Each structure stands twice: as structure tokens, then as C-alpha cells.
Short mmCIF file of C-alpha atoms in Angstrom, two decimals:
data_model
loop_
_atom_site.label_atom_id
_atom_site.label_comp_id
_atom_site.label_asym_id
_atom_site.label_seq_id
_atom_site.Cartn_x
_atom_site.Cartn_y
_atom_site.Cartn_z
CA UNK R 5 70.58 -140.69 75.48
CA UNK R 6 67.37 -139.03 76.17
CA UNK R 7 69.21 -135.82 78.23
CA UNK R 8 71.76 -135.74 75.55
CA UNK R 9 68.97 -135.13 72.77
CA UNK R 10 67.26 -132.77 75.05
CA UNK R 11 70.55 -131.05 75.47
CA UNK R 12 71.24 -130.55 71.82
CA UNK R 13 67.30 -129.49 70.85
CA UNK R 14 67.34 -127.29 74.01
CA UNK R 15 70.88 -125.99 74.54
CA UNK R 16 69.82 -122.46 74.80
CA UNK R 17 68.21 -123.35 78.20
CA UNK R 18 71.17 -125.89 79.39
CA UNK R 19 73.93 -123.41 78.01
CA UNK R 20 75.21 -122.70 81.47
CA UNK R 21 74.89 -126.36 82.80
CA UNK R 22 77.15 -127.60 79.47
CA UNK R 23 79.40 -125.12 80.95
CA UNK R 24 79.91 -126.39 83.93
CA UNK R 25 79.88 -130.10 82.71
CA UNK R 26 81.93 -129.47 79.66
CA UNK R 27 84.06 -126.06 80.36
CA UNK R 28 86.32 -124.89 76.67
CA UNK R 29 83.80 -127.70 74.65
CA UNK R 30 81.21 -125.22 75.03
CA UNK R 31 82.67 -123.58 71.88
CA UNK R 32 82.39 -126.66 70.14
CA UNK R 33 78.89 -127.34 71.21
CA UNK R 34 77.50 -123.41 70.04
CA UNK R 35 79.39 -124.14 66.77
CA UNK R 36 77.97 -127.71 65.77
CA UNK R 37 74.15 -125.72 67.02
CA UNK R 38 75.01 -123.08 64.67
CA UNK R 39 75.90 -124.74 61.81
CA UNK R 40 73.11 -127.34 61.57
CA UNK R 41 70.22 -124.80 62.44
CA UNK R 42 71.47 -123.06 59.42
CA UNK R 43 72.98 -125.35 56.92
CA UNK R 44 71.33 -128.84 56.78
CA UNK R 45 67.41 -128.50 56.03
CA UNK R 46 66.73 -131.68 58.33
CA UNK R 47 66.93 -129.23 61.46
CA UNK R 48 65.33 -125.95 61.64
CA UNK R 49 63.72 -126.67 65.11
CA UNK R 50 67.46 -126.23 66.62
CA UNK R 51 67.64 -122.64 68.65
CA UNK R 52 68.85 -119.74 67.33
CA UNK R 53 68.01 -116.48 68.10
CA UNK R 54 67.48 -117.71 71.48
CA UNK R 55 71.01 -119.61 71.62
CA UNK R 56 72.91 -116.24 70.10
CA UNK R 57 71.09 -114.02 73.07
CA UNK R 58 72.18 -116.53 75.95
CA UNK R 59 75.91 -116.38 74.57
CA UNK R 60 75.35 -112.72 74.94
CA UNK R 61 73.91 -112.69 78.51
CA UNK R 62 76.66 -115.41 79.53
CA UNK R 63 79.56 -113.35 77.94
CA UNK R 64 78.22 -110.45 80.23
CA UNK R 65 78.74 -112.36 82.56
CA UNK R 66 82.00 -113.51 82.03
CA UNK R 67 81.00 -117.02 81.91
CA UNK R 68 81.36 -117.06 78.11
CA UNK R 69 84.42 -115.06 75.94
CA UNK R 70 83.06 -113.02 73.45
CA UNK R 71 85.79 -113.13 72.06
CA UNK R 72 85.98 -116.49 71.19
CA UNK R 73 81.82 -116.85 70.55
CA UNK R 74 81.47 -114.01 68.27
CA UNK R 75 84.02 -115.27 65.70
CA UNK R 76 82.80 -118.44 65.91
CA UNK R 77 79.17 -118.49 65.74
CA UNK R 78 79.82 -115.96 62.38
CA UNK R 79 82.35 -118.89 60.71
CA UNK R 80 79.28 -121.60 61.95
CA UNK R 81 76.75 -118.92 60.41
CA UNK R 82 78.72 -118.16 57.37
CA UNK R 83 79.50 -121.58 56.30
CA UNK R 84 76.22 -123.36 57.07
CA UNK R 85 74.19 -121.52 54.52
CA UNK R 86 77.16 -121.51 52.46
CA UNK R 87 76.63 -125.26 52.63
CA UNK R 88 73.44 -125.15 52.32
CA UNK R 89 73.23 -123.36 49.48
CA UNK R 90 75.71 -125.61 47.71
CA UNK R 91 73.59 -128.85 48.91
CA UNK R 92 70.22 -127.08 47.16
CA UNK R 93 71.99 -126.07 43.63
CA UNK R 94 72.52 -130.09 43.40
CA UNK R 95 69.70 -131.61 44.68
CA UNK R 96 67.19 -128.69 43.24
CA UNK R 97 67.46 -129.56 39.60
CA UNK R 98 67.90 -133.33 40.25
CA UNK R 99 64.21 -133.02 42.18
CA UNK R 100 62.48 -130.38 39.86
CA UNK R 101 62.39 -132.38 36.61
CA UNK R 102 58.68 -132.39 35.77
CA UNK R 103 57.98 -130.42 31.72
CA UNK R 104 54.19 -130.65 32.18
CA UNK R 105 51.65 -129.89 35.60
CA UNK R 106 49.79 -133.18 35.05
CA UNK R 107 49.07 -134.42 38.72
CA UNK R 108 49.94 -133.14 41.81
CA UNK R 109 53.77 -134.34 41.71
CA UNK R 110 54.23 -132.85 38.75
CA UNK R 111 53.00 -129.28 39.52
CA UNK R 112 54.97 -129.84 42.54
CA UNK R 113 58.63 -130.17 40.89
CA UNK R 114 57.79 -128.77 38.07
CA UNK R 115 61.22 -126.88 36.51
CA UNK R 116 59.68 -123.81 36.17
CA UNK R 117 59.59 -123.28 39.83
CA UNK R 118 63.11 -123.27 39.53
CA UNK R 119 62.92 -120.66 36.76
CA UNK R 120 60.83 -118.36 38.62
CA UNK R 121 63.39 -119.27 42.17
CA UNK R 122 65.91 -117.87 40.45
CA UNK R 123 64.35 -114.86 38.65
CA UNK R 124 63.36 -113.91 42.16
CA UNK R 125 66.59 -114.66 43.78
CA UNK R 126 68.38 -112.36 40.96
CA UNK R 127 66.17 -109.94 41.51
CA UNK R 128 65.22 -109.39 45.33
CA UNK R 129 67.52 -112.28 46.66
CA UNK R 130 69.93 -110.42 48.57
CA UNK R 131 66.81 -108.92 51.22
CA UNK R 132 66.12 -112.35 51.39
CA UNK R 133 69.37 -113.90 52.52
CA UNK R 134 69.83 -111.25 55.09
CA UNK R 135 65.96 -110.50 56.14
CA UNK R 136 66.07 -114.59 56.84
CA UNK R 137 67.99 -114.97 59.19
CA UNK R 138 66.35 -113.28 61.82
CA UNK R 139 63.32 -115.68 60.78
CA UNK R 140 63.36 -119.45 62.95
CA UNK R 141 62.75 -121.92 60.17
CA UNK R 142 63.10 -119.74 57.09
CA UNK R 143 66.42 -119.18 57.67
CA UNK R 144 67.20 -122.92 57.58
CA UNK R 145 65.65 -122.86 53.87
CA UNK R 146 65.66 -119.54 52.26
CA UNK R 147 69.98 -120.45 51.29
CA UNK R 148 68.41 -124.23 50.29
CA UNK R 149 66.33 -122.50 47.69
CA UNK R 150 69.03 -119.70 46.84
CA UNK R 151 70.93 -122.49 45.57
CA UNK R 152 67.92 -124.94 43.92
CA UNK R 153 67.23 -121.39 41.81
CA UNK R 154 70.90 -120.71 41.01
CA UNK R 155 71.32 -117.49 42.58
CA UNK R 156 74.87 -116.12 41.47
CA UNK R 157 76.90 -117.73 43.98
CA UNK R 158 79.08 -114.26 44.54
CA UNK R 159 75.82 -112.47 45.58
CA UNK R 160 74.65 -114.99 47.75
CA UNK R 161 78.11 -115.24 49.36
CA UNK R 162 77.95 -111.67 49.99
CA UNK R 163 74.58 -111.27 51.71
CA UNK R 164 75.25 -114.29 53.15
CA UNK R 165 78.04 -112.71 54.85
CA UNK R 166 76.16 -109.34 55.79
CA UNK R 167 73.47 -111.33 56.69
CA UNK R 168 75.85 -113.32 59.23
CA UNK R 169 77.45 -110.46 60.74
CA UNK R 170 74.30 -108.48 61.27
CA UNK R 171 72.41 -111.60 62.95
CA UNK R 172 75.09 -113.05 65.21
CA UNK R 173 75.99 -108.71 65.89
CA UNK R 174 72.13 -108.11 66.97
CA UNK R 175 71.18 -111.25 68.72
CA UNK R 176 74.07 -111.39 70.97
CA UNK R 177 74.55 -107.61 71.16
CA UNK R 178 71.15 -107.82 72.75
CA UNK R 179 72.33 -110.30 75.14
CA UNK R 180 75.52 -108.84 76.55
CA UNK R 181 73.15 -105.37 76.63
CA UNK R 182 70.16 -106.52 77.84
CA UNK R 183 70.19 -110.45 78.81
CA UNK R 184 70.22 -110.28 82.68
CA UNK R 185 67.75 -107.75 82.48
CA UNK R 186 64.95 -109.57 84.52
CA UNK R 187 61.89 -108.20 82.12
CA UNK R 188 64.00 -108.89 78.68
CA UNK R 189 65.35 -112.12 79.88
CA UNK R 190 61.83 -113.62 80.68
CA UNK R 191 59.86 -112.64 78.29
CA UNK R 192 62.62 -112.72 75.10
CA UNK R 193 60.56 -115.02 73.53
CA UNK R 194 57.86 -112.41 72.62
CA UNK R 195 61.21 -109.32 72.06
CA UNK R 196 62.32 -111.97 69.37
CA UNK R 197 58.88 -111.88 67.91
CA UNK R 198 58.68 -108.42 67.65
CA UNK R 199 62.02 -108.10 65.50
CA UNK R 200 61.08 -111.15 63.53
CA UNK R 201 57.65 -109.21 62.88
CA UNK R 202 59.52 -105.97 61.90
CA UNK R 203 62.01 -107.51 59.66
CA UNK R 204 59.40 -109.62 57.69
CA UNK R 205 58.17 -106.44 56.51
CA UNK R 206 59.84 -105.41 53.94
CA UNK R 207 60.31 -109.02 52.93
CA UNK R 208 56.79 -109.28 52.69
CA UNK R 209 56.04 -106.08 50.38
CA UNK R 210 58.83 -106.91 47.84
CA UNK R 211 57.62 -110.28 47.61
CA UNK R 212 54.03 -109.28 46.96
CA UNK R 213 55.02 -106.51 44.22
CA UNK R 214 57.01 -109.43 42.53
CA UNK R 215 53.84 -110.86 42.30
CA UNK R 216 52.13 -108.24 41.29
CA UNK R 217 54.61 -108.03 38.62
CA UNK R 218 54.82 -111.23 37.72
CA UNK R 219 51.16 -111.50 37.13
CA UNK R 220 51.00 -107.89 35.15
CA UNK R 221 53.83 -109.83 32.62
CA UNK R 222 51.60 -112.88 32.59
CA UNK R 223 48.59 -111.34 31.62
CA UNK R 224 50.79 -109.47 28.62
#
């Protein structure tokens, strides 16, 4: 039981192994890794970027089809934050039900986080579907909170789409370019943080001159 958890949390660094074992399940496996990284909230620690550039360096290989992969790590992509955005629009304003900010709880789930969720999410929500998925962890909960702040579903479904095309594209573009180049492949880890570093940046500004904003209309 024990390898078998170790092979689902880790299956980035057993990829070719569950090969071997498992041969055409593979597919199977990437998809089920996919999905839950990015549509159920309850695992964000489950690879991603790393998983999408070792289906790349395998598929140079020949080990893996891209052919096969590409399609269906983007339907895995696609419909786990589609799911995920579906399961946050339900359980958001069944959690955030507090009127007042008297005690912690209630500051916490108050409704007007909600309010200001999806004021953002109208307004700069689309940089944020797409910027998010090149981010471990954030992309697991930025389509969660898309849906707890009602972004309109047809805008989320289109950068949510973009967004899908352009991570699965990059990260295993990289691979089948670069992933059995001996200096990429061993030190990925810190290539991944450079990109995440780059594409929090504009994420970053536009979410400090909303608050800027924000405050300027507060204080009128």
C-alpha cells in the first residue's frame, strides 16, 4: 500500500517504472494525476509541472505517444478546474454566510469576501485562470475561488481552456525539447521556478493596483 501511495504522490519520478509495470494504463494513470492536482482542493501536493515535462522527455523518447498524452492531459486539465470551479460556486456561498466581522469566524466567511471574489474575478479573472496554472498549489485553488465568487461561468470556461492549452503546450513542449538534456533534466526543479517567478509577475502587479483601487474607492 505504502509503494502504491508513493507511486501516486511521486509519479513524476516512477513514470517510466509504471510503464514498464503497467504499459497502455499509463494513460490512465497521467489522467487520474491530472485531474485531481487540478480539480479537487484536497490535493495540490500531486505533481504537475514536473509530471507534464517527464511526459515530454518520455514522448521524445518514444516511450510515451504524444499523441495520445497531449489530448489527454488537456481533457484531465480542462475538466478538473471545470469541476472545480463548479464544486466552489456551491460550497462558497453555503460556507461564507457571516453579515457581521464579530470574532474571528466571522471575519473569516464573512459574504463580502465573496463580493469582493467576484468583483475581482470579473475584473482581472481571466490573468488569473491562465497565470495559475503554471503556479503548484494555486492552481489547485484559484478555479475553487473562481467559482465561490461567481465568475461568469463562459469566461472562466474560456481561460480555463487557454489556460489548459498553454500549460500542458509549455510544460511538455519543454520536455520533448529539452528533457534528456542532462543540465535541464537535473536541475528542472529550479527552470520551473524561474517560469513560475516570471509568470507571477504580472499577476502580482494587477493584483496590487486592485488594491490600490479598492482602497482609493474605500476611502471615497
Amino acid at each position: 500500500m505504502s509503494y502504491l501511495i508513493d507511486l501516486f504522490l511521486h509519479v513524476d519520478d516512477h513514470l517510466v517504472d509504471i510503464v514498464t509495470r503497467y504499459g497502455a494504463w499509463v494513460y490512465g494513470v497521467l489522467f487520474a494525476v491530472v485531474f485531481a492536482e487540478t480539480g479537487l482542493v484536497v490535493t495540490p501536493f500531486l505533481p504537475g509541472d514536473s509530471l507534464l515535462f517527464a511526459v515530454g522527455a518520455l514522448a521524445a523518447t518514444g516511450v510515451l505517444d504524444p499523441w495520445i498524452a497531449v489530448p489527454l492531459l488537456l481533457v484531465a486539465a480542462i475538466l478538473g478546474d471545470a469541476v472545480n470551479y463548479a464544486v466552489g460556486k456551491y460550497v462558497g456561498p453555503r460556507v461564507f454566510t457571516a453579515g457581521d466581522t464579530t470574532g474571528t469566524l466571522h471575519r473569516l466567511l464573512n459574504r463580502d469576501h465573496l463580493a469582493k471574489a467576484h468583483a475581482f474575478f470579473e475584473r482581472y479573472g481571466g490573468k488569473a485562470v491562465v497565470l495559475g496554472r503554471f503556479v503548484p498549489i494555486v492552481r489547485t485553488f484559484v478555479p475553487f475561488v473562481a467559482g465561490a465568487g461567481a465568475m461568469t461561468y463562459a469566461t472562466f470556461a474560456f481561460y480555463n481552456v487557454a489556460g489548459a492549452v498553454l500549460w500542458v503546450g509549455i510544460c511538455v513542449g519543454a520536455g520533448l525539447l529539452f528533457g534528456n538534456v542532462p543540465i535541464v533534466k537535473d536541475n528542472f526543479s529550479l527552470v520551473a521556478l524561474g517560469i513560475v517567478f516570471v509568470s507571477l509577475m504580472p499577476a502580482v502587479f494587477e493584483l496590487l493596483r486592485y488594491r490600490r483601487e479598492s482602497a482609493g474607492l474605500d476611502r471615497s
